Short mmCIF file of C-alpha atoms in Angstrom, two decimals:
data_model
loop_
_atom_site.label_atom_id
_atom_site.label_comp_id
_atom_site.label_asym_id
_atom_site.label_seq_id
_atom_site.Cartn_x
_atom_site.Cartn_y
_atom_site.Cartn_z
CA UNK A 1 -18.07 -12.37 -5.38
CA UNK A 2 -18.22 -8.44 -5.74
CA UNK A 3 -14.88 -6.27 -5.03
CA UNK A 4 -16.67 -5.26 -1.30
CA UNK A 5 -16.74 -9.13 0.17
CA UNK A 6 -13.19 -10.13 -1.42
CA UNK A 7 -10.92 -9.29 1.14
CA UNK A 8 -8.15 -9.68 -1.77
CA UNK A 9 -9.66 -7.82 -4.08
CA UNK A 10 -6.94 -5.37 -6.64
CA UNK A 11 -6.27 -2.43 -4.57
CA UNK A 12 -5.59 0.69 -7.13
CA UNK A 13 -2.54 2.50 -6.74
CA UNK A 14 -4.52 5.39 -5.18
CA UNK A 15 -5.46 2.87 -2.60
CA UNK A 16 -2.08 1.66 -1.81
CA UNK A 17 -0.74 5.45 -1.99
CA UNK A 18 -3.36 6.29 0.56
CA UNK A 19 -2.07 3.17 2.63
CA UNK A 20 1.73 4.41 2.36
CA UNK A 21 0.85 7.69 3.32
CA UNK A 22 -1.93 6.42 6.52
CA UNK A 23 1.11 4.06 7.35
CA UNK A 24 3.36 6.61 7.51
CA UNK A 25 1.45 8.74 9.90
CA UNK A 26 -0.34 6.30 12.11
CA UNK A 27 2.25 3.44 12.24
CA UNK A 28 1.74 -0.31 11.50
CA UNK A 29 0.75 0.14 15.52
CA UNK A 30 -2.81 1.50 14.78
CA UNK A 31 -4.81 -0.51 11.38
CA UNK A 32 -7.56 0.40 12.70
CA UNK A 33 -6.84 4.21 12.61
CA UNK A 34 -5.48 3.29 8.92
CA UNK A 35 -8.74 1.48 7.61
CA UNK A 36 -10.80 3.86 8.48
CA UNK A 37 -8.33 7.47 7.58
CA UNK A 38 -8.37 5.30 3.74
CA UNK A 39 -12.63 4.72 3.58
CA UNK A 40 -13.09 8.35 4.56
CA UNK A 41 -10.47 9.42 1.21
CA UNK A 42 -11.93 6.78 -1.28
CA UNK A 43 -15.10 5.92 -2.95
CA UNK A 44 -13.92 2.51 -3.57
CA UNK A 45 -15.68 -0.19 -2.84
CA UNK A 46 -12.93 -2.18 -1.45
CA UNK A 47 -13.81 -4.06 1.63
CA UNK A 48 -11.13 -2.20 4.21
CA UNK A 49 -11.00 -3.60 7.90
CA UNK A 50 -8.15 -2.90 9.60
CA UNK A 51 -6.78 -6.60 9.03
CA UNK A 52 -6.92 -5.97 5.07
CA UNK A 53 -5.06 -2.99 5.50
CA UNK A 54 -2.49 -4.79 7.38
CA UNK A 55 -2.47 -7.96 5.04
CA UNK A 56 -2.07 -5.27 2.24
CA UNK A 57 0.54 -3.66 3.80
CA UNK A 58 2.82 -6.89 4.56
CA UNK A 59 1.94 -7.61 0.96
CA UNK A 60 3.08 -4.49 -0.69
CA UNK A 61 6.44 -5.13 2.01
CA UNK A 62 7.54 -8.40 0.26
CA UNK A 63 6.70 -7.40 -2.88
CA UNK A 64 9.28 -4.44 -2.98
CA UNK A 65 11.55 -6.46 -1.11
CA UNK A 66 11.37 -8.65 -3.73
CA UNK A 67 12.01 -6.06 -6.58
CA UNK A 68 14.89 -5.07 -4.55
CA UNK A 69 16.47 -7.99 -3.88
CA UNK A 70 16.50 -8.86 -7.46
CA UNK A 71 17.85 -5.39 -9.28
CA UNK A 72 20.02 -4.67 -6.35
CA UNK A 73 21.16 -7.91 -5.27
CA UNK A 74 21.40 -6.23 -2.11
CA UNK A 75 19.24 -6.51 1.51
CA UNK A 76 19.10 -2.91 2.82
CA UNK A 77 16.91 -3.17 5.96
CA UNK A 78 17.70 0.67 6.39
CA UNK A 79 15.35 1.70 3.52
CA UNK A 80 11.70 3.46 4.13
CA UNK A 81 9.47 0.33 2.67
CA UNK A 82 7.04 3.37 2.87
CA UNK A 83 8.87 5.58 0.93
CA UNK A 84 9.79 2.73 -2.17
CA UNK A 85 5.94 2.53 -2.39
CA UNK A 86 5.09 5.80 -2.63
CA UNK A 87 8.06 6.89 -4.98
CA UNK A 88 7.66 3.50 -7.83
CA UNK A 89 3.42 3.85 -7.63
CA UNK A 90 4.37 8.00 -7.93
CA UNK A 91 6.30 6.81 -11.24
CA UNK A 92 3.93 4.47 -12.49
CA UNK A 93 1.33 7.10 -12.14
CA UNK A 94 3.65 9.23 -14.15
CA UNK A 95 3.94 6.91 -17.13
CA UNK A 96 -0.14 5.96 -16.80
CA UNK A 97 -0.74 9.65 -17.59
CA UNK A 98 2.30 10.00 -20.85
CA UNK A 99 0.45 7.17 -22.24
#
């Protein structure tokens, strides 16, 4: 199965950057708005309908919750999940290029 018919397919950190940022201006209240603002600033091949970018999304959620939980011990509802995802895949951009 190529990347373009696997709905769960890697997304690359430019991918979920682009998804923060489309987020972050559109809302979780428009996907479709989101799927297509991400396919017009990538050449990927990534299969993005508005319910992958949604799935992603939730996805990306948990997973920082997650990381949060664990080094912080502490549930801050308050935080910007937008802004943890941009500001960690921002850093581990950072160390990609050092490297």
């Amino acid at each position: 199965m190529s990347r373009t018919e696997d709905p769960n397919a890697n997304w690359t950190t430019w991918e979920e950057l682009l998804l923060a940022f489309a987020v972050n201006r559109h809302s979780t209240k428009s996907w479709d708005s989101i799927a297509i603002e991400i396919q017009n600033r990538t050449s990927s091949s990534l299969l993005l309908t508005a319910d992958n970018c949604k799935q992603k999304y939730h996805e990306l959620q948990r997973r920082f919750k997650a990381v949060d939980d664990k080094t912080n011990g502490v549930d801050d509802e308050s935080d910007n999940c937008d802004d943890k995802i941009q500001t960690r895949r921002a850093i581990c951009l950072e160390v990609g290029f050092k490297v």
